[in-house]
Coordinates of C-alpha atoms in Angstrom, one line a residue:
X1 CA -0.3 -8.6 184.2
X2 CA -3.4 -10.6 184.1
X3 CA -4.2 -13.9 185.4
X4 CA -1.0 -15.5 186.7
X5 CA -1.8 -18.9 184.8
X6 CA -3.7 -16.9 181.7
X7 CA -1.3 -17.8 179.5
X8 CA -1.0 -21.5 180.1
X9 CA -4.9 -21.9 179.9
X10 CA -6.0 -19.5 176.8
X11 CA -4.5 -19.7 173.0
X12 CA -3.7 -16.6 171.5
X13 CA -6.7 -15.8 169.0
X14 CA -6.4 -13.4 166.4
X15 CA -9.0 -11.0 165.4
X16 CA -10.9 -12.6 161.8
X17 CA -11.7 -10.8 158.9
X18 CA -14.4 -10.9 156.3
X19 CA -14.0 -13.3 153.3
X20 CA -11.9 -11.8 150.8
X21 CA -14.9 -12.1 148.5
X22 CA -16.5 -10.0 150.3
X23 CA -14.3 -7.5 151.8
X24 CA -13.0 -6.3 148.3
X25 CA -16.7 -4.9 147.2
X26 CA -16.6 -2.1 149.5
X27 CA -13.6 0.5 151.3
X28 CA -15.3 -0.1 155.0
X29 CA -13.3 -1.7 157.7
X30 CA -13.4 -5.6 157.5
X31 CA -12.4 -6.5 160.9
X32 CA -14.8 -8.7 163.3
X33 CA -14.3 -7.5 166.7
X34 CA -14.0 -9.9 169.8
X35 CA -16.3 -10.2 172.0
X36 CA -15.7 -8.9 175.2
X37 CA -15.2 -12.2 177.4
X38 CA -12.5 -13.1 174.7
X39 CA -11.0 -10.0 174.9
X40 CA -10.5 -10.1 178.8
X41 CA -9.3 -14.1 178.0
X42 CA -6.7 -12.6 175.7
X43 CA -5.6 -9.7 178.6
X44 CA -5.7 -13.0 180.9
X45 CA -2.6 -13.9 178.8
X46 CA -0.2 -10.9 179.9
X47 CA 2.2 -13.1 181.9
X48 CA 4.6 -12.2 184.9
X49 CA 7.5 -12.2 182.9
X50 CA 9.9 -9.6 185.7
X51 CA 10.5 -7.4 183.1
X52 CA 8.1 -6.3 180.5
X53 CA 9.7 -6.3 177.5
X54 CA 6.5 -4.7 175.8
X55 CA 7.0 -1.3 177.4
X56 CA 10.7 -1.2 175.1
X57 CA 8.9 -2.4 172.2
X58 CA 6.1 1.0 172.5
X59 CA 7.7 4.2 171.7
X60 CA 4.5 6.2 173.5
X61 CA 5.4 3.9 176.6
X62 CA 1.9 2.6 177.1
X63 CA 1.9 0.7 180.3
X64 CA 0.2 -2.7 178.9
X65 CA 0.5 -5.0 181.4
X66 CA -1.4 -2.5 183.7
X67 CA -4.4 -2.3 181.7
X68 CA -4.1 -5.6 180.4
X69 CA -4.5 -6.3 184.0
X70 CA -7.6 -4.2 184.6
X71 CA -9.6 -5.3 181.0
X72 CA -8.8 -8.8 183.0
X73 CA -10.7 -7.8 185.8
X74 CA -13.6 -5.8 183.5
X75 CA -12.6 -2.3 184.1
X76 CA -12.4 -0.9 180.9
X77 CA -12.9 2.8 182.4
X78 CA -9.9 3.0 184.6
X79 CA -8.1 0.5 181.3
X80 CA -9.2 3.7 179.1
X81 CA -7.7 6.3 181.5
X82 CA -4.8 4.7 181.7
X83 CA -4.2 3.9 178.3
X84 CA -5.0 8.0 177.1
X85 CA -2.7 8.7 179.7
X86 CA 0.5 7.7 177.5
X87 CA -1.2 7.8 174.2
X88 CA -3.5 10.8 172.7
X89 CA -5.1 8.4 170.3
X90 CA -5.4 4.8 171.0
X91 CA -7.9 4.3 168.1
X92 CA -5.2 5.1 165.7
X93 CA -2.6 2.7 166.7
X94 CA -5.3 -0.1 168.1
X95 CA -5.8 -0.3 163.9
X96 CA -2.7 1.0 162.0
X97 CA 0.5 0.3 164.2
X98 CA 2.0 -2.9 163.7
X99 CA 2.7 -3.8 166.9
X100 CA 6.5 -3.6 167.7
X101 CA 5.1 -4.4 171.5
X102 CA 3.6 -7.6 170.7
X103 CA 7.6 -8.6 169.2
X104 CA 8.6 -7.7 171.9
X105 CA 6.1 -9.6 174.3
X106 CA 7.8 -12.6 176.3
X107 CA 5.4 -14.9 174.6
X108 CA 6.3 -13.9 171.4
X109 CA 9.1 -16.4 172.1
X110 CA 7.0 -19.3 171.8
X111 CA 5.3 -17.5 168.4
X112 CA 2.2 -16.2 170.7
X113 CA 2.0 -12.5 171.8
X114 CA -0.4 -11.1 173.5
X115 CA -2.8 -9.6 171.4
X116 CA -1.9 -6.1 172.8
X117 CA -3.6 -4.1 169.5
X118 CA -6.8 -6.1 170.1
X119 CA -6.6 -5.0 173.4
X120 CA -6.0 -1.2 173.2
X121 CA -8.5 -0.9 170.2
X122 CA -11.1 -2.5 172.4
X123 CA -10.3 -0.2 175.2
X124 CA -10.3 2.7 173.3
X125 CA -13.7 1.8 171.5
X126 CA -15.1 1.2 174.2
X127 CA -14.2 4.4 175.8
X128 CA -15.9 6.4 172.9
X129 CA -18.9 3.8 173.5
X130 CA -19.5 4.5 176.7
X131 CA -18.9 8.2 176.6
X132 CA -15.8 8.0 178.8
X133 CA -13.4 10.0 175.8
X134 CA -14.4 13.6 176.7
X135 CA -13.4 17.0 175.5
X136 CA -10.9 18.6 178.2
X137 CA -10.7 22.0 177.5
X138 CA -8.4 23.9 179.8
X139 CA -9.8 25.8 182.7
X140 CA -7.1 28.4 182.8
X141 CA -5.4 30.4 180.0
X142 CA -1.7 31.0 179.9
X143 CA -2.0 33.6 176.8
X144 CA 0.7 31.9 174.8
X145 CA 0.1 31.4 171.2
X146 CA 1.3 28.8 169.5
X147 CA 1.2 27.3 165.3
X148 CA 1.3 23.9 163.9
X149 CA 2.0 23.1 160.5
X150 CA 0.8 19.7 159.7
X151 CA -1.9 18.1 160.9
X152 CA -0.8 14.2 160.8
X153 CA -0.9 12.0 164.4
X154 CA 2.5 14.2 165.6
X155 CA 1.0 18.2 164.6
X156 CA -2.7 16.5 166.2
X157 CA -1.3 14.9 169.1
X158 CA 1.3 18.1 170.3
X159 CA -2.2 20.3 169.3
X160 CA -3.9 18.4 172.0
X161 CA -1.8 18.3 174.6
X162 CA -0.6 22.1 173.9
X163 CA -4.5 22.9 174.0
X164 CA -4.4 20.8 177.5
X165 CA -3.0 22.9 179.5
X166 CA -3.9 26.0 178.4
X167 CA -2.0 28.0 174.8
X168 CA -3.8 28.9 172.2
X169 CA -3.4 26.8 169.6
X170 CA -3.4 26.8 165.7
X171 CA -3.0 24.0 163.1
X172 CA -2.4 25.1 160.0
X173 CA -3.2 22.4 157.2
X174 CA -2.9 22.5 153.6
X175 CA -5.1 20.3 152.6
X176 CA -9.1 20.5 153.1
X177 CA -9.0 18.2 156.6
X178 CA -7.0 17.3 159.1
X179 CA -5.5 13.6 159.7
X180 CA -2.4 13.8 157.2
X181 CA -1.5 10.7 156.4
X182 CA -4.3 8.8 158.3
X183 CA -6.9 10.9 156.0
X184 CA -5.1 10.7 153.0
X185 CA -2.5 7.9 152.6
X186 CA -4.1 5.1 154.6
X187 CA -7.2 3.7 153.1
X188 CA -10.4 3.6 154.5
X189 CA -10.6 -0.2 154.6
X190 CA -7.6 -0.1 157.3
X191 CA -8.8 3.3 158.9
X192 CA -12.0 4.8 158.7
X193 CA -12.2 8.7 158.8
X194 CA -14.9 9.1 160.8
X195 CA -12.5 7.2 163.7
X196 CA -9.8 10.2 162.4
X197 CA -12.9 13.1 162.2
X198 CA -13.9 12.4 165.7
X199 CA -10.5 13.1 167.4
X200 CA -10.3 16.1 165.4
X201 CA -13.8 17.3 166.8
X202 CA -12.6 16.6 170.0
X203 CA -9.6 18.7 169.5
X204 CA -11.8 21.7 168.4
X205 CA -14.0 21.1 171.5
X206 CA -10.5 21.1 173.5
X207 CA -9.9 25.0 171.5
X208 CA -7.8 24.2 169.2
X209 CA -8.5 26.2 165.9
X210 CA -7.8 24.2 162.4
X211 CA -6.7 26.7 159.8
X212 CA -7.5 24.6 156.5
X213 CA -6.2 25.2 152.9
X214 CA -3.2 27.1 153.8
X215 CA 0.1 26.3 152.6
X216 CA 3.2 28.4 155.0
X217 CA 5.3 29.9 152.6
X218 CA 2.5 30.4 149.7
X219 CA -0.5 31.8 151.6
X220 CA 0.9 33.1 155.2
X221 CA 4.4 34.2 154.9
X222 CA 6.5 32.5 157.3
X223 CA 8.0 35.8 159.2
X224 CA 4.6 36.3 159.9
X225 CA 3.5 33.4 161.5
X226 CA 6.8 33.3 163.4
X227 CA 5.6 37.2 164.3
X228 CA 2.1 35.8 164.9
X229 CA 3.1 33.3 167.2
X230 CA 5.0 32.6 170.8
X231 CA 6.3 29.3 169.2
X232 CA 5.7 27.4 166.0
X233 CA 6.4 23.4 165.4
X234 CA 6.9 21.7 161.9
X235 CA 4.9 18.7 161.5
X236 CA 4.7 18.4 158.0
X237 CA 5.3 14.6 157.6
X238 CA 8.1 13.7 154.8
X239 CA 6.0 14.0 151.3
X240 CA 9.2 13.8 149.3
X241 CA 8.4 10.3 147.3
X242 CA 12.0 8.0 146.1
X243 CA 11.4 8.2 142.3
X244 CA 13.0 5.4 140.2
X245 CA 15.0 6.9 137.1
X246 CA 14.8 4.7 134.5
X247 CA 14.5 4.6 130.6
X248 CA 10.7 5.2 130.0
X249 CA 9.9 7.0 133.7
X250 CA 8.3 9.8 131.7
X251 CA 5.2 7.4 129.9
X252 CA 1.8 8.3 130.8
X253 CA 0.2 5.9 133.9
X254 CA 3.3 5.7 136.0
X255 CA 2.4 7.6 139.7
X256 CA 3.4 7.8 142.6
X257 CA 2.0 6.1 145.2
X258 CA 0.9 9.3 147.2
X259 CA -0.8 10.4 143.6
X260 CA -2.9 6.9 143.5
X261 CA -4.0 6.4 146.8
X262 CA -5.5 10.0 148.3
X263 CA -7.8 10.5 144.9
X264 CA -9.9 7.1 146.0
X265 CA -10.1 8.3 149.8
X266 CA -11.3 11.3 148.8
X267 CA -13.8 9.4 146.6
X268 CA -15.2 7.8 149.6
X269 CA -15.2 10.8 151.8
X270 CA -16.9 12.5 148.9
X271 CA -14.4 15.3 149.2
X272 CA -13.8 17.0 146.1
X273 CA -11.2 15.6 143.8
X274 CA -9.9 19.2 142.3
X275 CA -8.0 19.7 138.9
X276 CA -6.2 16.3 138.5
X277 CA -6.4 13.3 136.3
X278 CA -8.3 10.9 137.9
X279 CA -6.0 7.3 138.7
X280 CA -8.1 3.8 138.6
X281 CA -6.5 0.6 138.4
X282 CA -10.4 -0.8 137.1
X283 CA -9.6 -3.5 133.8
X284 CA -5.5 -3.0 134.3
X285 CA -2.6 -5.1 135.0
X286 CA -1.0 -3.0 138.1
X287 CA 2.8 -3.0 139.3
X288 CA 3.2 -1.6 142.6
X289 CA 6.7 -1.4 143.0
X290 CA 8.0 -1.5 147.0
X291 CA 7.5 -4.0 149.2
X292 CA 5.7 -1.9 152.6
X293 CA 2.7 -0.7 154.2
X294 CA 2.1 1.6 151.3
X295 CA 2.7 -1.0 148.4
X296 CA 0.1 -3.1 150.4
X297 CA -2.5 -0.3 150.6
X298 CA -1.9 0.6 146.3
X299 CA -2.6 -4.0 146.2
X300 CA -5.7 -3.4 148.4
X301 CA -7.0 -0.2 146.4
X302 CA -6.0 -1.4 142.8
X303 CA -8.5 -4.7 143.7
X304 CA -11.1 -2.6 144.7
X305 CA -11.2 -0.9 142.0
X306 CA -11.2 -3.6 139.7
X307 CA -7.7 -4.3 138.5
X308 CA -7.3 -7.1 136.5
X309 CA -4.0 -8.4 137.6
X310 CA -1.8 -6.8 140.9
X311 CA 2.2 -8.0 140.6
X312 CA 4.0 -6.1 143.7
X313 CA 8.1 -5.7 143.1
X314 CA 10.6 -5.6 146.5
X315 CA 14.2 -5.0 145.7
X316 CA 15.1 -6.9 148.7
X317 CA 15.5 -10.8 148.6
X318 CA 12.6 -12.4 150.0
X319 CA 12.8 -13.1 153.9
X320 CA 12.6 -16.2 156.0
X321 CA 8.6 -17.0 156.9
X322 CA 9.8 -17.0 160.2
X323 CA 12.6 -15.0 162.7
X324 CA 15.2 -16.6 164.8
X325 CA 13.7 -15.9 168.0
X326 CA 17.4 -16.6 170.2
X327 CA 19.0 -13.5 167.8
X328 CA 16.4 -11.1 167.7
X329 CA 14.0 -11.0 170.1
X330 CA 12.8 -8.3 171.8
X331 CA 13.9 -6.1 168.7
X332 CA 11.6 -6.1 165.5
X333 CA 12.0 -9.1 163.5
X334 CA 12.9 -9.2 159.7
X335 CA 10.3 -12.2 158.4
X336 CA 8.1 -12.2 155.9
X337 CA 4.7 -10.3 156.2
X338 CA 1.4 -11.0 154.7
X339 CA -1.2 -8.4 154.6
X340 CA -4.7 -8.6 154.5
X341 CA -5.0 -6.8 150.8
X342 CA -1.8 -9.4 149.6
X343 CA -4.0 -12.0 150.1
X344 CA -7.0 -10.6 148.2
X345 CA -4.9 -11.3 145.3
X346 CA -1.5 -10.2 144.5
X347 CA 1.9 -12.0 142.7
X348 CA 4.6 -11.1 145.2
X349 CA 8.6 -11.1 143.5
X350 CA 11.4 -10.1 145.4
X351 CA 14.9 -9.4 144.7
X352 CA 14.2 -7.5 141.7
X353 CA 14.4 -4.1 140.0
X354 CA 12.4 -2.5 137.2
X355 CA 15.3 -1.5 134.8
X356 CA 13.0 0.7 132.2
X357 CA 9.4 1.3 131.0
X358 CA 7.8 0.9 127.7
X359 CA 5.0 2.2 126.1
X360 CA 2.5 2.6 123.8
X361 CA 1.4 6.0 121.9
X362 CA 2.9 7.4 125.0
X363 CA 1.2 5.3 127.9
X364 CA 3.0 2.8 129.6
X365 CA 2.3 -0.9 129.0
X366 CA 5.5 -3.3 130.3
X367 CA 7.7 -3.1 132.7
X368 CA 11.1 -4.5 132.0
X369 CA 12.5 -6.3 135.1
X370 CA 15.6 -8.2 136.5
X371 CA 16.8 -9.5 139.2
X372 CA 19.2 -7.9 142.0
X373 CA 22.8 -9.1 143.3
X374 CA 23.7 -8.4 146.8
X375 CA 24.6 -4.1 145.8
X376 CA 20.8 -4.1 144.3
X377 CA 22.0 -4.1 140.9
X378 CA 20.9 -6.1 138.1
X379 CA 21.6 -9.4 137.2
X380 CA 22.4 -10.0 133.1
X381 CA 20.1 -12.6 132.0
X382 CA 17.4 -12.7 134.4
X383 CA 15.1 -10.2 133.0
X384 CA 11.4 -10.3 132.7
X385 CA 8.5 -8.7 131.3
X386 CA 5.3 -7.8 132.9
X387 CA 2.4 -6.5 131.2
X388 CA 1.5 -3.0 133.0
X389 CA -0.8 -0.8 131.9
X390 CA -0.6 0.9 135.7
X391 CA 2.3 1.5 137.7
X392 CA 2.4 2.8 141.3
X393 CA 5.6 3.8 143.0
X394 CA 5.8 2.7 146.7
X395 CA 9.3 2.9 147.9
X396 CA 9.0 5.5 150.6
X397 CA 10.0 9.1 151.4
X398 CA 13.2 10.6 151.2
X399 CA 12.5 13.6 153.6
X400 CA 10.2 16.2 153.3
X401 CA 9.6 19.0 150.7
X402 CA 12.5 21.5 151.2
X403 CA 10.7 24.2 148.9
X404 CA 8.4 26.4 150.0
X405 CA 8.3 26.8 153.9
X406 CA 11.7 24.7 154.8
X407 CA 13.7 27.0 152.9
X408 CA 11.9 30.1 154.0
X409 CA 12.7 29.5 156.9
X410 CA 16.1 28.5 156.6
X411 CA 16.4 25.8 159.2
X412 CA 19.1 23.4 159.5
X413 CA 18.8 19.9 157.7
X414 CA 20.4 16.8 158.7
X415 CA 22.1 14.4 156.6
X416 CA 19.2 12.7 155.0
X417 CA 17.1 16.0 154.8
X418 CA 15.2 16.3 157.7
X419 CA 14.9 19.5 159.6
X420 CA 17.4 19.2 162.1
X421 CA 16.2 18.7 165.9
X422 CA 17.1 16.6 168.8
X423 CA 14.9 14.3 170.9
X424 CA 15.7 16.2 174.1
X425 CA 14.2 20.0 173.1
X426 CA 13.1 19.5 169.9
X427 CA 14.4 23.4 168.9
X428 CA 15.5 23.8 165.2
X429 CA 18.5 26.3 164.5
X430 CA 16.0 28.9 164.4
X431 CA 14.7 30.8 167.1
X432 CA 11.2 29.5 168.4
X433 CA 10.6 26.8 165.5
X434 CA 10.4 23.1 166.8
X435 CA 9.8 20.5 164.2
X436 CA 8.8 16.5 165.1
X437 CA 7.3 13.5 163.6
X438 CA 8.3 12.3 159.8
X439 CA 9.6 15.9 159.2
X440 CA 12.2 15.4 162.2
X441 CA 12.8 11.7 162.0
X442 CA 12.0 10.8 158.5
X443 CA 9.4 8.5 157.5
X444 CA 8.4 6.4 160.4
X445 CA 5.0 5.1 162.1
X446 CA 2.3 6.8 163.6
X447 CA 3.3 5.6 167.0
X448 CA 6.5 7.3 166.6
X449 CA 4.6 10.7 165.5
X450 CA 2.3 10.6 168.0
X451 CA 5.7 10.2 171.0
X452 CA 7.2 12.8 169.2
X453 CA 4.5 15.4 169.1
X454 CA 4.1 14.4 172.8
X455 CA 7.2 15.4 173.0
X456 CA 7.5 18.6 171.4
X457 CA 5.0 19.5 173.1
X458 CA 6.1 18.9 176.7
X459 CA 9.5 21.4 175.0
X460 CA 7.3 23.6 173.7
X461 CA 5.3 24.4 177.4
X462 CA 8.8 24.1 179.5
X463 CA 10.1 26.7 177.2
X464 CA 7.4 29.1 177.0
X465 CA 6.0 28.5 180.8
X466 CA 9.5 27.7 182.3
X467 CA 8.0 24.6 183.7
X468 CA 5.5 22.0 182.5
X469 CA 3.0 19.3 184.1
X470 CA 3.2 17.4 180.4
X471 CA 4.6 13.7 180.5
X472 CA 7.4 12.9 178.1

């Protein structure tokens, strides 16, 4: 906790953002940061509430009231320790999580949380600031050999911590860097890559050796990185996109959303583009259909590019503006959710469907809409048309790819998909393959891939070493 009184005395303040105006002329984060007697004010806030309902709402277990207590008292180097002691990258989730902690915070009953993500983003930076985040390369060997495939928050964090105590470790990554999703879903503006690049280098100072450009199943044959290797974990995220088959799917400027979005980070990282189509949303009228995180980074993009109108679609009915506290506090509250990039300009309509396409010469240029009963079907005699010469499809992953390595290796699937592993071992139904994160769980936050590549990990060195020093 903080100061016993903290929260009586201080208001919650949020972190500010640049103007609108001027945030949508470049892709650099837009954040102002606090200063530093503010942010111990805000730590001041962490009350003694008995039991800290903020530890349920973190799924890496960060201990926030302890370092909300020592930012409080101005010691962001034992703050720092603490925090990278439940969480391999703090930098990450101090800018992309959404904070199921601070819903879950006491005060969050009264509509004022404590701003934990200010907090650990503070710490963290900080920590880089003053040179306390350091390489820790092992000082022993155990001669164990293990491979990664994926390098998104879960495949980086279980590298780390694999590379901690002493394996070899390889990541094996398809694309041309490492970050996954962080490098090539979430735009810059939210998360910039140089925040991503300098974990990596500190994974490489750590010994763990990025194998980029490799797909399993395509350029290493999966019997002989199995052969290769003491153990191997699946991290590839779930990349299968929900497609919406409708009359006129197959026109010219309909994309997914995981199409749209990696082309401009790659713009801004100046990494080659390859042999693909380039997608801008510069002088169009844009439809992002699905109502998340992702529809609200293809809003953010499409305006920085230029678009001339954004609508965004969500099948589900729009929600309250706010929760009832009495039913669902601690859990995760449905209520409505404005992002940053929704209010750089966006028309917002919920409770509808897009029930075809049409087109022009073979390039879309309306989408036909209607709106939803309570089985998400459509309504006769509410339909609408919206001019589109753009559409971006935002409506989440299904589970991952199944071709290519998945089915090489013949591991069990779960219902939805997923390669089938429990929370407790993390073993597939083959012999020495683990798989965690979005693969494992289906699409879920970085938070979530980070605990369970903590996780995996901690199986991975009990199984190999017959014991393990690793947290869960």
């Amino acid at each position: 906790m903080g100061k016993v009184t903290g929260f009586l005395e201080y208001d919650r303040q949020e972190l500010k953002y640049q103007p609108a105006a001027d945030r949508i002329r470049h892709y650099k984060e837009f954040t102002l940061p606090l200063a530093e007697a503010d942010v111990q004010r805000q730590a001041a806030r962490c009350m003694e509430c008995g039991v800290p309902y903020c530890h349920r709402g973190c799924p890496v277990n960060n201990q926030i009231p302890d370092w909300n207590d020592l930012v409080y008292d101005g010691d962001f180097e034992t703050a720092s320790k603490n925090l990278h002691s439940t969480n391999n990258f703090p930098d990450f989730t101090g800018r992309i999580c959404p904070a199921p902690c601070e819903a879950a915070c006491t005060l969050n009953l009264f509509d004022a949380p404590v701003t934990i993500k200010t907090i650990e983003q503070t710490i963290s930076e900080k920590g880089w600031t003053n040179g306390w985040i350091q390489p820790e390369p092992p000082k022993t060997r155990t001669g164990k050999k293990v491979a990664i495939v994926g390098a998104g928050p879960a495949g980086l964090a279980a590298a780390q911590q694999l590379a901690r105590v002493g394996h070899e470790v390889h990541v094996f990554e398809k694309n041309a860097k490492a970050g996954g999703l962080l490098r090539y879903g979430i735009p810059d503006f939210k998360l910039d890559k140089g925040v991503v690049e300098r974990r990596v280098q500190q994974l490489v100072a750590e010994g763990v050796v990025f194998h980029y450009n490799v797909t399993i199943g395509r350029d290493v044959e999966v019997e002989t990185l199995k052969a290769d290797h003491d153990a191997v974990l699946l991290t590839g995220g779930a990349e299968k996109p929900r497609d919406l088959p409708v009359p006129g799917r197959e026109l010219s400027g309909i994309h997914f959303a995981m199409e749209f979005l990696p082309q401009q980070n790659r713009r801004v990282s100046e990494e080659p583009l390859g042999e693909v189509t380039p997608i801008l949303a510069g002088g169009k009228n844009v439809v992002v259909i699905g109502g998340g995180d992702t529809g609200s980074d293809c809003i953010g993009t499409s305006v920085r590019q230029g678009a001339l109108k954004v609508t965004q679609l969500e099948i589900m009915p729009r929600p309250p503006e706010k929760e009832d506290k009495l039913a669902t506090w601690p859990n995760w509250p449905l209520k409505l959710r404005t992002s940053s990039s929704h209010e750089e300009g966006a028309e917002r309509l919920f409770g509808v469907t897009a029930t075809r396409f049409e087109g022009v010469d073979g390039r879309v240029k309306e989408v036909h809409i209607a709106q939803v009963d309570a089985k998400f079907q459509p309504i006769a005699g509410t339909e609408q048309v919206i001019k589109a010469d753009l559409v971006l499809f935002a409506m989440g992953f299904v589970s991952p790819v199944h071709e290519g390595m998945i089915d090489a290796l013949g591991v069990d699937k779960d219902g939805r998909g997923n390669v089938k592993a429990n929370e407790l071992d993390y073993r597939t139904s083959v012999a020495k393959v683990y798989a965690a994160g979005d693969m494992r769980r289906g699409q879920s936050l970085v938070v979530w891939a980070i605990r369970e590549g903590r996780q995996a990990a901690h199986a991975i060195d009990k199984d190999l070493m017959c014991k393990t020093v690793l947290p869960r």
